PDB file of C-alpha atoms in Angstrom:
ATOM      1  CA  UNK A   1       0.076  -0.038  -0.233  1.00  0.00           C
ATOM      2  CA  UNK A   2       1.618   3.538  -1.105  1.00  0.00           C
ATOM      3  CA  UNK A   3       0.480   6.051   2.152  1.00  0.00           C
ATOM      4  CA  UNK A   4       1.602   9.738   2.116  1.00  0.00           C
ATOM      5  CA  UNK A   5       2.105  10.814   5.613  1.00  0.00           C
ATOM      6  CA  UNK A   6       1.230  14.887   5.984  1.00  0.00           C
ATOM      7  CA  UNK A   7       4.193  16.837   8.513  1.00  0.00           C
ATOM      8  CA  UNK A   8       3.241  19.834   9.881  1.00  0.00           C
ATOM      9  CA  UNK A   9       4.597  20.096  13.780  1.00  0.00           C
ATOM     10  CA  UNK A  10       6.758  18.447  14.719  1.00  0.00           C
ATOM     11  CA  UNK A  11       4.395  17.194  18.320  1.00  0.00           C
ATOM     12  CA  UNK A  12       1.970  16.784  15.937  1.00  0.00           C
ATOM     13  CA  UNK A  13       2.735  14.758  13.762  1.00  0.00           C
ATOM     14  CA  UNK A  14       5.516  12.746  14.399  1.00  0.00           C
ATOM     15  CA  UNK A  15       3.135   9.800  16.229  1.00  0.00           C
ATOM     16  CA  UNK A  16       2.016   9.928  13.129  1.00  0.00           C
ATOM     17  CA  UNK A  17       4.996   9.121  10.962  1.00  0.00           C
ATOM     18  CA  UNK A  18       6.052   6.953  13.415  1.00  0.00           C
ATOM     19  CA  UNK A  19       2.403   5.302  13.489  1.00  0.00           C
ATOM     20  CA  UNK A  20       2.940   4.499   9.421  1.00  0.00           C
ATOM     21  CA  UNK A  21       6.902   3.449  10.139  1.00  0.00           C
ATOM     22  CA  UNK A  22       5.566   0.716  12.818  1.00  0.00           C
ATOM     23  CA  UNK A  23       2.549  -0.330  10.230  1.00  0.00           C
ATOM     24  CA  UNK A  24       5.310   0.352   7.247  1.00  0.00           C
ATOM     25  CA  UNK A  25       7.657  -2.355   9.019  1.00  0.00           C
ATOM     26  CA  UNK A  26       5.450  -4.694   9.052  1.00  0.00           C
ATOM     27  CA  UNK A  27       3.473  -5.237   6.429  1.00  0.00           C
ATOM     28  CA  UNK A  28       5.912  -3.649   3.626  1.00  0.00           C
ATOM     29  CA  UNK A  29       4.041  -0.366   2.760  1.00  0.00           C
ATOM     30  CA  UNK A  30       5.945   2.074   1.006  1.00  0.00           C
ATOM     31  CA  UNK A  31       6.017   5.206   3.190  1.00  0.00           C
ATOM     32  CA  UNK A  32       6.437   9.347   0.858  1.00  0.00           C
ATOM     33  CA  UNK A  33       6.663  12.219   4.101  1.00  0.00           C
ATOM     34  CA  UNK A  34       5.373  15.237   2.938  1.00  0.00           C
ATOM     35  CA  UNK A  35       6.652  18.082   5.126  1.00  0.00           C
ATOM     36  CA  UNK A  36       3.868  20.846   4.688  1.00  0.00           C
ATOM     37  CA  UNK A  37       3.260  24.316   6.005  1.00  0.00           C
ATOM     38  CA  UNK A  38       5.038  28.003   6.362  1.00  0.00           C
ATOM     39  CA  UNK A  39       8.113  27.080   7.941  1.00  0.00           C
ATOM     40  CA  UNK A  40      11.599  28.445   7.688  1.00  0.00           C
ATOM     41  CA  UNK A  41      13.968  25.912   5.239  1.00  0.00           C
ATOM     42  CA  UNK A  42      15.648  25.736   8.875  1.00  0.00           C
ATOM     43  CA  UNK A  43      12.926  24.093  10.545  1.00  0.00           C
ATOM     44  CA  UNK A  44      12.288  22.514   7.085  1.00  0.00           C
ATOM     45  CA  UNK A  45      15.323  20.670   7.895  1.00  0.00           C
ATOM     46  CA  UNK A  46      14.638  19.665  11.062  1.00  0.00           C
ATOM     47  CA  UNK A  47      11.295  17.854   9.511  1.00  0.00           C
ATOM     48  CA  UNK A  48      12.838  16.303   7.622  1.00  0.00           C
ATOM     49  CA  UNK A  49      15.878  15.236  10.062  1.00  0.00           C
ATOM     50  CA  UNK A  50      12.945  14.459  12.794  1.00  0.00           C
ATOM     51  CA  UNK A  51      11.549  12.126   9.748  1.00  0.00           C
ATOM     52  CA  UNK A  52      14.518   9.691   8.948  1.00  0.00           C
ATOM     53  CA  UNK A  53      15.246   9.480  12.243  1.00  0.00           C
ATOM     54  CA  UNK A  54      11.767   7.750  13.000  1.00  0.00           C
ATOM     55  CA  UNK A  55      12.804   5.993   9.545  1.00  0.00           C
ATOM     56  CA  UNK A  56      16.261   4.757  11.415  1.00  0.00           C
ATOM     57  CA  UNK A  57      14.695   3.344  14.180  1.00  0.00           C
ATOM     58  CA  UNK A  58      11.792   1.567  12.409  1.00  0.00           C
ATOM     59  CA  UNK A  59      14.356   0.421   9.800  1.00  0.00           C
ATOM     60  CA  UNK A  60      11.839   0.934   6.242  1.00  0.00           C
ATOM     61  CA  UNK A  61      12.646   3.164   4.060  1.00  0.00           C
ATOM     62  CA  UNK A  62      10.885   6.705   2.623  1.00  0.00           C
ATOM     63  CA  UNK A  63      10.807   9.088   0.986  1.00  0.00           C
ATOM     64  CA  UNK A  64      10.851  12.568   1.759  1.00  0.00           C
ATOM     65  CA  UNK A  65       9.694  15.970  -0.165  1.00  0.00           C
ATOM     66  CA  UNK A  66       9.369  19.636   1.120  1.00  0.00           C
ATOM     67  CA  UNK A  67       5.685  20.811   0.034  1.00  0.00           C
ATOM     68  CA  UNK A  68       5.009  24.989  -0.005  1.00  0.00           C
ATOM     69  CA  UNK A  69       1.568  25.833  -0.500  1.00  0.00           C
ATOM     70  CA  UNK A  70      -1.971  25.059   0.950  1.00  0.00           C
ATOM     71  CA  UNK A  71      -1.307  22.019   3.507  1.00  0.00           C
ATOM     72  CA  UNK A  72      -4.497  20.987   2.985  1.00  0.00           C
ATOM     73  CA  UNK A  73      -4.864  21.170  -0.604  1.00  0.00           C
ATOM     74  CA  UNK A  74      -1.670  20.244  -1.231  1.00  0.00           C
ATOM     75  CA  UNK A  75      -1.427  16.609   0.360  1.00  0.00           C
ATOM     76  CA  UNK A  76      -5.099  15.836  -1.351  1.00  0.00           C
ATOM     77  CA  UNK A  77      -3.822  16.874  -4.571  1.00  0.00           C
ATOM     78  CA  UNK A  78      -0.644  14.648  -3.530  1.00  0.00           C
ATOM     79  CA  UNK A  79      -2.835  11.967  -3.009  1.00  0.00           C
ATOM     80  CA  UNK A  80      -4.833  12.406  -5.901  1.00  0.00           C
ATOM     81  CA  UNK A  81      -2.848  13.174  -8.468  1.00  0.00           C
ATOM     82  CA  UNK A  82      -0.422   9.701  -7.538  1.00  0.00           C
ATOM     83  CA  UNK A  83      -3.056   7.349  -6.842  1.00  0.00           C
ATOM     84  CA  UNK A  84      -1.744   7.028  -2.901  1.00  0.00           C
ATOM     85  CA  UNK A  85      -3.851   4.146  -0.934  1.00  0.00           C
ATOM     86  CA  UNK A  86      -4.317   6.399   2.609  1.00  0.00           C
ATOM     87  CA  UNK A  87      -3.779   9.658   3.936  1.00  0.00           C
ATOM     88  CA  UNK A  88      -1.880  10.126   6.932  1.00  0.00           C
ATOM     89  CA  UNK A  89      -1.894  13.011   9.459  1.00  0.00           C
ATOM     90  CA  UNK A  90      -1.351  14.154  12.728  1.00  0.00           C
ATOM     91  CA  UNK A  91      -5.097  13.934  14.171  1.00  0.00           C
ATOM     92  CA  UNK A  92      -5.571  17.502  16.578  1.00  0.00           C
ATOM     93  CA  UNK A  93      -3.439  19.000  19.460  1.00  0.00           C
ATOM     94  CA  UNK A  94      -4.853  19.340  23.299  1.00  0.00           C
ATOM     95  CA  UNK A  95      -5.541  23.078  24.769  1.00  0.00           C
ATOM     96  CA  UNK A  96      -4.382  23.910  28.434  1.00  0.00           C
ATOM     97  CA  UNK A  97      -7.913  22.179  29.762  1.00  0.00           C
ATOM     98  CA  UNK A  98      -7.047  18.248  27.725  1.00  0.00           C
ATOM     99  CA  UNK A  99      -9.672  19.322  24.873  1.00  0.00           C
ATOM    100  CA  UNK A 100      -9.145  18.406  21.566  1.00  0.00           C
ATOM    101  CA  UNK A 101      -9.233  20.548  18.812  1.00  0.00           C
ATOM    102  CA  UNK A 102      -9.175  20.071  14.720  1.00  0.00           C
ATOM    103  CA  UNK A 103      -6.806  21.830  13.069  1.00  0.00           C
ATOM    104  CA  UNK A 104      -7.501  23.869   9.717  1.00  0.00           C
ATOM    105  CA  UNK A 105      -5.392  21.185   7.592  1.00  0.00           C
ATOM    106  CA  UNK A 106      -7.307  18.381   9.192  1.00  0.00           C
ATOM    107  CA  UNK A 107     -10.654  19.529   8.563  1.00  0.00           C
ATOM    108  CA  UNK A 108     -10.103  20.343   5.220  1.00  0.00           C
ATOM    109  CA  UNK A 109      -8.135  16.850   4.844  1.00  0.00           C
ATOM    110  CA  UNK A 110     -11.652  15.225   6.441  1.00  0.00           C
ATOM    111  CA  UNK A 111     -13.719  16.714   4.027  1.00  0.00           C
ATOM    112  CA  UNK A 112     -12.075  16.712   0.814  1.00  0.00           C
ATOM    113  CA  UNK A 113      -9.668  13.777   0.366  1.00  0.00           C
ATOM    114  CA  UNK A 114     -10.388  10.937  -1.902  1.00  0.00           C
ATOM    115  CA  UNK A 115      -8.102   8.783   0.076  1.00  0.00           C
ATOM    116  CA  UNK A 116      -9.034   7.102   3.078  1.00  0.00           C
ATOM    117  CA  UNK A 117      -7.661   9.333   6.269  1.00  0.00           C
ATOM    118  CA  UNK A 118      -5.914   8.472   9.164  1.00  0.00           C
ATOM    119  CA  UNK A 119      -5.441  10.721  12.164  1.00  0.00           C
ATOM    120  CA  UNK A 120      -3.001   9.777  14.583  1.00  0.00           C
ATOM    121  CA  UNK A 121      -3.712  10.602  18.647  1.00  0.00           C
TER     122      UNK A 121
ATOM    123  CA  UNK B   1      -2.353  27.028  21.089  1.00  0.00           C
ATOM    124  CA  UNK B   2      -1.630  30.732  19.287  1.00  0.00           C
ATOM    125  CA  UNK B   3      -0.596  33.494  21.319  1.00  0.00           C
ATOM    126  CA  UNK B   4      -1.717  36.004  18.998  1.00  0.00           C
ATOM    127  CA  UNK B   5      -5.567  35.197  20.172  1.00  0.00           C
ATOM    128  CA  UNK B   6      -7.670  38.347  19.499  1.00  0.00           C
ATOM    129  CA  UNK B   7      -9.724  39.758  22.445  1.00  0.00           C
ATOM    130  CA  UNK B   8     -12.380  41.977  22.646  1.00  0.00           C
ATOM    131  CA  UNK B   9     -11.964  45.585  23.128  1.00  0.00           C
ATOM    132  CA  UNK B  10     -14.417  45.977  25.658  1.00  0.00           C
ATOM    133  CA  UNK B  11     -14.342  44.839  29.315  1.00  0.00           C
ATOM    134  CA  UNK B  12     -17.053  42.646  30.282  1.00  0.00           C
ATOM    135  CA  UNK B  13     -18.361  43.203  34.095  1.00  0.00           C
ATOM    136  CA  UNK B  14     -20.021  43.369  36.205  1.00  0.00           C
ATOM    137  CA  UNK B  15     -19.973  39.152  38.060  1.00  0.00           C
ATOM    138  CA  UNK B  16     -20.533  38.404  41.455  1.00  0.00           C
ATOM    139  CA  UNK B  17     -17.762  36.912  43.610  1.00  0.00           C
ATOM    140  CA  UNK B  18     -18.152  33.634  44.993  1.00  0.00           C
ATOM    141  CA  UNK B  19     -18.947  31.812  47.682  1.00  0.00           C
ATOM    142  CA  UNK B  20     -22.408  32.707  46.737  1.00  0.00           C
ATOM    143  CA  UNK B  21     -26.074  30.767  46.777  1.00  0.00           C
ATOM    144  CA  UNK B  22     -28.940  30.936  45.857  1.00  0.00           C
ATOM    145  CA  UNK B  23     -32.330  28.753  44.735  1.00  0.00           C
ATOM    146  CA  UNK B  24     -32.404  27.183  41.731  1.00  0.00           C
ATOM    147  CA  UNK B  25     -35.218  26.817  39.091  1.00  0.00           C
ATOM    148  CA  UNK B  26     -36.012  23.254  41.032  1.00  0.00           C
ATOM    149  CA  UNK B  27     -35.573  24.625  44.079  1.00  0.00           C
ATOM    150  CA  UNK B  28     -33.151  23.387  45.387  1.00  0.00           C
ATOM    151  CA  UNK B  29     -30.090  25.216  47.620  1.00  0.00           C
ATOM    152  CA  UNK B  30     -27.264  25.580  45.534  1.00  0.00           C
ATOM    153  CA  UNK B  31     -23.888  27.039  47.481  1.00  0.00           C
ATOM    154  CA  UNK B  32     -21.522  28.331  44.864  1.00  0.00           C
ATOM    155  CA  UNK B  33     -17.605  28.176  45.793  1.00  0.00           C
ATOM    156  CA  UNK B  34     -14.044  28.414  45.441  1.00  0.00           C
ATOM    157  CA  UNK B  35     -12.299  24.571  45.590  1.00  0.00           C
ATOM    158  CA  UNK B  36     -10.564  24.340  48.945  1.00  0.00           C
ATOM    159  CA  UNK B  37      -7.932  21.896  47.606  1.00  0.00           C
ATOM    160  CA  UNK B  38      -9.419  19.231  50.665  1.00  0.00           C
ATOM    161  CA  UNK B  39      -9.682  15.164  49.054  1.00  0.00           C
ATOM    162  CA  UNK B  40     -13.114  15.355  49.967  1.00  0.00           C
ATOM    163  CA  UNK B  41     -13.645  18.084  47.492  1.00  0.00           C
ATOM    164  CA  UNK B  42     -11.311  16.370  44.671  1.00  0.00           C
ATOM    165  CA  UNK B  43     -14.166  13.371  45.467  1.00  0.00           C
ATOM    166  CA  UNK B  44     -17.088  15.054  45.256  1.00  0.00           C
ATOM    167  CA  UNK B  45     -15.654  16.287  41.706  1.00  0.00           C
ATOM    168  CA  UNK B  46     -14.473  12.709  40.861  1.00  0.00           C
ATOM    169  CA  UNK B  47     -17.949  11.281  41.003  1.00  0.00           C
ATOM    170  CA  UNK B  48     -19.804  14.171  39.614  1.00  0.00           C
ATOM    171  CA  UNK B  49     -17.143  12.981  36.147  1.00  0.00           C
ATOM    172  CA  UNK B  50     -17.970   9.261  36.653  1.00  0.00           C
ATOM    173  CA  UNK B  51     -21.600  10.837  37.351  1.00  0.00           C
ATOM    174  CA  UNK B  52     -21.024  12.499  34.054  1.00  0.00           C
ATOM    175  CA  UNK B  53     -23.360  12.040  30.750  1.00  0.00           C
ATOM    176  CA  UNK B  54     -20.524  10.467  27.943  1.00  0.00           C
ATOM    177  CA  UNK B  55     -23.692  12.440  25.719  1.00  0.00           C
ATOM    178  CA  UNK B  56     -22.266  15.751  27.098  1.00  0.00           C
ATOM    179  CA  UNK B  57     -18.671  14.584  26.567  1.00  0.00           C
ATOM    180  CA  UNK B  58     -16.724  18.509  24.582  1.00  0.00           C
ATOM    181  CA  UNK B  59     -13.831  17.422  22.372  1.00  0.00           C
ATOM    182  CA  UNK B  60     -12.565  14.523  24.690  1.00  0.00           C
ATOM    183  CA  UNK B  61     -13.482  16.054  27.967  1.00  0.00           C
ATOM    184  CA  UNK B  62     -14.051  14.991  30.375  1.00  0.00           C
ATOM    185  CA  UNK B  63     -12.674  11.659  29.565  1.00  0.00           C
ATOM    186  CA  UNK B  64     -14.326   8.453  30.251  1.00  0.00           C
ATOM    187  CA  UNK B  65     -12.765   6.528  31.864  1.00  0.00           C
ATOM    188  CA  UNK B  66     -11.606   6.872  35.813  1.00  0.00           C
ATOM    189  CA  UNK B  67      -8.534   6.849  35.756  1.00  0.00           C
ATOM    190  CA  UNK B  68      -8.061   9.768  33.102  1.00  0.00           C
ATOM    191  CA  UNK B  69     -10.981  11.900  35.089  1.00  0.00           C
ATOM    192  CA  UNK B  70      -8.497  11.475  38.232  1.00  0.00           C
ATOM    193  CA  UNK B  71      -5.146  12.449  35.614  1.00  0.00           C
ATOM    194  CA  UNK B  72      -6.793  15.295  34.300  1.00  0.00           C
ATOM    195  CA  UNK B  73      -8.591  16.558  37.737  1.00  0.00           C
ATOM    196  CA  UNK B  74      -4.744  16.434  38.526  1.00  0.00           C
ATOM    197  CA  UNK B  75      -4.601  18.575  36.234  1.00  0.00           C
ATOM    198  CA  UNK B  76      -6.992  21.161  36.155  1.00  0.00           C
ATOM    199  CA  UNK B  77      -6.894  21.494  39.958  1.00  0.00           C
ATOM    200  CA  UNK B  78      -2.993  22.531  39.807  1.00  0.00           C
ATOM    201  CA  UNK B  79      -2.302  25.207  41.677  1.00  0.00           C
ATOM    202  CA  UNK B  80      -2.104  27.834  39.357  1.00  0.00           C
ATOM    203  CA  UNK B  81      -5.212  26.465  38.277  1.00  0.00           C
ATOM    204  CA  UNK B  82      -8.745  28.290  39.499  1.00  0.00           C
ATOM    205  CA  UNK B  83     -12.025  25.962  40.084  1.00  0.00           C
ATOM    206  CA  UNK B  84     -15.349  26.887  41.665  1.00  0.00           C
ATOM    207  CA  UNK B  85     -18.143  23.871  42.340  1.00  0.00           C
ATOM    208  CA  UNK B  86     -21.645  24.659  42.430  1.00  0.00           C
ATOM    209  CA  UNK B  87     -23.136  22.363  45.471  1.00  0.00           C
ATOM    210  CA  UNK B  88     -26.157  20.334  46.290  1.00  0.00           C
ATOM    211  CA  UNK B  89     -25.381  19.986  50.118  1.00  0.00           C
ATOM    212  CA  UNK B  90     -22.789  17.804  49.322  1.00  0.00           C
ATOM    213  CA  UNK B  91     -22.878  16.314  46.292  1.00  0.00           C
ATOM    214  CA  UNK B  92     -20.825  18.804  43.440  1.00  0.00           C
ATOM    215  CA  UNK B  93     -24.059  19.402  41.017  1.00  0.00           C
ATOM    216  CA  UNK B  94     -21.077  21.543  38.459  1.00  0.00           C
ATOM    217  CA  UNK B  95     -17.902  22.437  38.298  1.00  0.00           C
ATOM    218  CA  UNK B  96     -16.073  25.475  36.824  1.00  0.00           C
ATOM    219  CA  UNK B  97     -12.266  25.900  35.459  1.00  0.00           C
ATOM    220  CA  UNK B  98      -9.692  28.310  34.209  1.00  0.00           C
ATOM    221  CA  UNK B  99      -6.535  26.180  32.926  1.00  0.00           C
ATOM    222  CA  UNK B 100      -3.225  29.035  32.329  1.00  0.00           C
ATOM    223  CA  UNK B 101      -2.501  29.035  29.049  1.00  0.00           C
ATOM    224  CA  UNK B 102       1.485  28.592  28.879  1.00  0.00           C
ATOM    225  CA  UNK B 103       2.752  31.592  28.590  1.00  0.00           C
ATOM    226  CA  UNK B 104       0.200  32.155  31.854  1.00  0.00           C
ATOM    227  CA  UNK B 105      -1.850  35.547  31.223  1.00  0.00           C
ATOM    228  CA  UNK B 106      -5.072  34.383  29.378  1.00  0.00           C
ATOM    229  CA  UNK B 107      -6.703  31.230  30.593  1.00  0.00           C
ATOM    230  CA  UNK B 108      -9.002  28.662  29.533  1.00  0.00           C
ATOM    231  CA  UNK B 109     -12.222  28.039  30.822  1.00  0.00           C
ATOM    232  CA  UNK B 110     -14.736  25.397  30.985  1.00  0.00           C
ATOM    233  CA  UNK B 111     -17.759  24.239  32.578  1.00  0.00           C
ATOM    234  CA  UNK B 112     -19.578  21.682  33.657  1.00  0.00           C
ATOM    235  CA  UNK B 113     -23.080  20.756  34.978  1.00  0.00           C
ATOM    236  CA  UNK B 114     -24.764  17.828  36.385  1.00  0.00           C
ATOM    237  CA  UNK B 115     -27.213  16.000  33.685  1.00  0.00           C
ATOM    238  CA  UNK B 116     -29.990  16.452  36.604  1.00  0.00           C
ATOM    239  CA  UNK B 117     -29.630  19.783  37.237  1.00  0.00           C
ATOM    240  CA  UNK B 118     -28.833  21.120  34.020  1.00  0.00           C
ATOM    241  CA  UNK B 119     -31.130  23.617  33.046  1.00  0.00           C
ATOM    242  CA  UNK B 120     -31.695  25.156  36.392  1.00  0.00           C
ATOM    243  CA  UNK B 121     -29.952  28.268  36.110  1.00  0.00           C
ATOM    244  CA  UNK B 122     -26.563  26.713  37.671  1.00  0.00           C
ATOM    245  CA  UNK B 123     -24.722  27.386  34.535  1.00  0.00           C
ATOM    246  CA  UNK B 124     -25.426  31.122  33.902  1.00  0.00           C
ATOM    247  CA  UNK B 125     -24.594  31.719  38.411  1.00  0.00           C
ATOM    248  CA  UNK B 126     -21.177  29.073  37.657  1.00  0.00           C
ATOM    249  CA  UNK B 127     -19.693  30.794  34.769  1.00  0.00           C
ATOM    250  CA  UNK B 128     -20.915  34.675  36.018  1.00  0.00           C
ATOM    251  CA  UNK B 129     -19.311  33.740  39.403  1.00  0.00           C
ATOM    252  CA  UNK B 130     -16.117  32.103  37.717  1.00  0.00           C
ATOM    253  CA  UNK B 131     -15.406  35.405  35.840  1.00  0.00           C
ATOM    254  CA  UNK B 132     -15.744  37.340  39.274  1.00  0.00           C
ATOM    255  CA  UNK B 133     -13.017  35.182  40.796  1.00  0.00           C
ATOM    256  CA  UNK B 134     -11.024  35.057  37.938  1.00  0.00           C
ATOM    257  CA  UNK B 135     -11.976  38.991  37.915  1.00  0.00           C
ATOM    258  CA  UNK B 136     -11.073  38.698  41.832  1.00  0.00           C
ATOM    259  CA  UNK B 137      -7.513  37.460  41.611  1.00  0.00           C
ATOM    260  CA  UNK B 138      -6.060  39.649  38.663  1.00  0.00           C
ATOM    261  CA  UNK B 139      -7.209  37.481  35.353  1.00  0.00           C
ATOM    262  CA  UNK B 140      -8.200  39.394  32.416  1.00  0.00           C
ATOM    263  CA  UNK B 141      -7.944  37.686  29.471  1.00  0.00           C
ATOM    264  CA  UNK B 142     -10.171  34.078  29.257  1.00  0.00           C
ATOM    265  CA  UNK B 143     -11.428  32.541  26.283  1.00  0.00           C
ATOM    266  CA  UNK B 144     -12.878  28.641  25.412  1.00  0.00           C
ATOM    267  CA  UNK B 145     -13.165  26.546  22.121  1.00  0.00           C
ATOM    268  CA  UNK B 146     -16.931  25.239  22.131  1.00  0.00           C
ATOM    269  CA  UNK B 147     -18.490  22.587  19.347  1.00  0.00           C
ATOM    270  CA  UNK B 148     -20.404  25.349  16.945  1.00  0.00           C
ATOM    271  CA  UNK B 149     -23.365  22.926  17.324  1.00  0.00           C
ATOM    272  CA  UNK B 150     -23.724  23.145  21.132  1.00  0.00           C
ATOM    273  CA  UNK B 151     -26.674  26.484  20.790  1.00  0.00           C
ATOM    274  CA  UNK B 152     -26.941  26.007  23.958  1.00  0.00           C
ATOM    275  CA  UNK B 153     -23.324  26.320  25.267  1.00  0.00           C
ATOM    276  CA  UNK B 154     -22.509  29.053  22.284  1.00  0.00           C
ATOM    277  CA  UNK B 155     -25.650  31.362  24.528  1.00  0.00           C
ATOM    278  CA  UNK B 156     -24.745  30.930  26.985  1.00  0.00           C
ATOM    279  CA  UNK B 157     -20.985  32.270  26.200  1.00  0.00           C
ATOM    280  CA  UNK B 158     -22.483  35.190  24.839  1.00  0.00           C
ATOM    281  CA  UNK B 159     -25.049  36.639  27.279  1.00  0.00           C
ATOM    282  CA  UNK B 160     -22.120  36.566  29.916  1.00  0.00           C
ATOM    283  CA  UNK B 161     -20.201  38.398  27.015  1.00  0.00           C
ATOM    284  CA  UNK B 162     -18.008  36.494  25.123  1.00  0.00           C
ATOM    285  CA  UNK B 163     -17.651  37.151  21.993  1.00  0.00           C
ATOM    286  CA  UNK B 164     -16.277  34.328  19.046  1.00  0.00           C
ATOM    287  CA  UNK B 165     -12.943  35.039  17.615  1.00  0.00           C
ATOM    288  CA  UNK B 166     -12.253  32.034  15.758  1.00  0.00           C
ATOM    289  CA  UNK B 167     -14.296  30.810  13.305  1.00  0.00           C
ATOM    290  CA  UNK B 168     -12.370  29.187  10.718  1.00  0.00           C
ATOM    291  CA  UNK B 169     -11.962  25.116  12.353  1.00  0.00           C
ATOM    292  CA  UNK B 170     -14.275  22.565  13.681  1.00  0.00           C
ATOM    293  CA  UNK B 171     -14.697  24.629  16.979  1.00  0.00           C
ATOM    294  CA  UNK B 172     -15.762  27.958  17.503  1.00  0.00           C
ATOM    295  CA  UNK B 173     -12.745  30.415  19.680  1.00  0.00           C
ATOM    296  CA  UNK B 174     -15.027  32.717  21.728  1.00  0.00           C
ATOM    297  CA  UNK B 175     -12.979  35.160  24.268  1.00  0.00           C
ATOM    298  CA  UNK B 176     -14.090  38.309  26.869  1.00  0.00           C
ATOM    299  CA  UNK B 177     -12.083  40.699  28.704  1.00  0.00           C
ATOM    300  CA  UNK B 178     -13.067  41.019  32.165  1.00  0.00           C
ATOM    301  CA  UNK B 179     -10.247  43.067  33.431  1.00  0.00           C
ATOM    302  CA  UNK B 180      -8.029  46.307  32.384  1.00  0.00           C
ATOM    303  CA  UNK B 181      -4.524  45.107  31.115  1.00  0.00           C
ATOM    304  CA  UNK B 182      -1.087  44.970  33.196  1.00  0.00           C
TER     305      UNK B 182
END
């Protein structure tokens, strides 16, 4: 299965990648990581390094690409254009109170993707 | 959460300061007072949340399992948070809390009323008392999120002075200013 994992923030999305990496190690899924969002070049490099470290830990190969533009629509477009089977994203952060909030990227992806979407908590 | 959260210009007020008591619409005498940190009050709150109808959960809180309820309570009953409880005798009927953001100068609000005590005016008294309590300890900015389909909650928040400050997500973000900025 071809899996596209969207990564836009260190705290929220590394869990999504870790889950996909574990699954890929077990099933042989092909994992592509898309780094999305409004980041500096250094921040993008750090996210790419985080992704590489997770892949190393799980002993899988991944491909990483930097994606500019609106995160939600870019992820949906790539998943559709390139025939991915599943789109995996971080499933929301929690407020100081402990309330789960779903960000605009997750909302856009859920409403617009034609592929299966997995939200990872 | 985002640190550039917007707040209304105007200061809302005036709110009552707990402790206070009143008769609810069912004629029950309800007393609202700040959480005193005692084990007895903690246990009464834990019991209220164990009884809480899962249908009235909002955005994952209160959690469903008792062990997770206790972990969650430990966080929001910490020393830097402000909590008030609505009592019917020794039964905790409702609870409202202010929890600081990481930078500490604005507070997230949440309020819960046990099902048997809903629609009796307790929620309105709780939220007004909590804002009065917050104001009395120098808090100026309070925000919350609410599911946009939860119309009763949204109208309660509007009634006491909250304004919608963010509508681009699943949840509405609302905020109120209750004191002068230092």
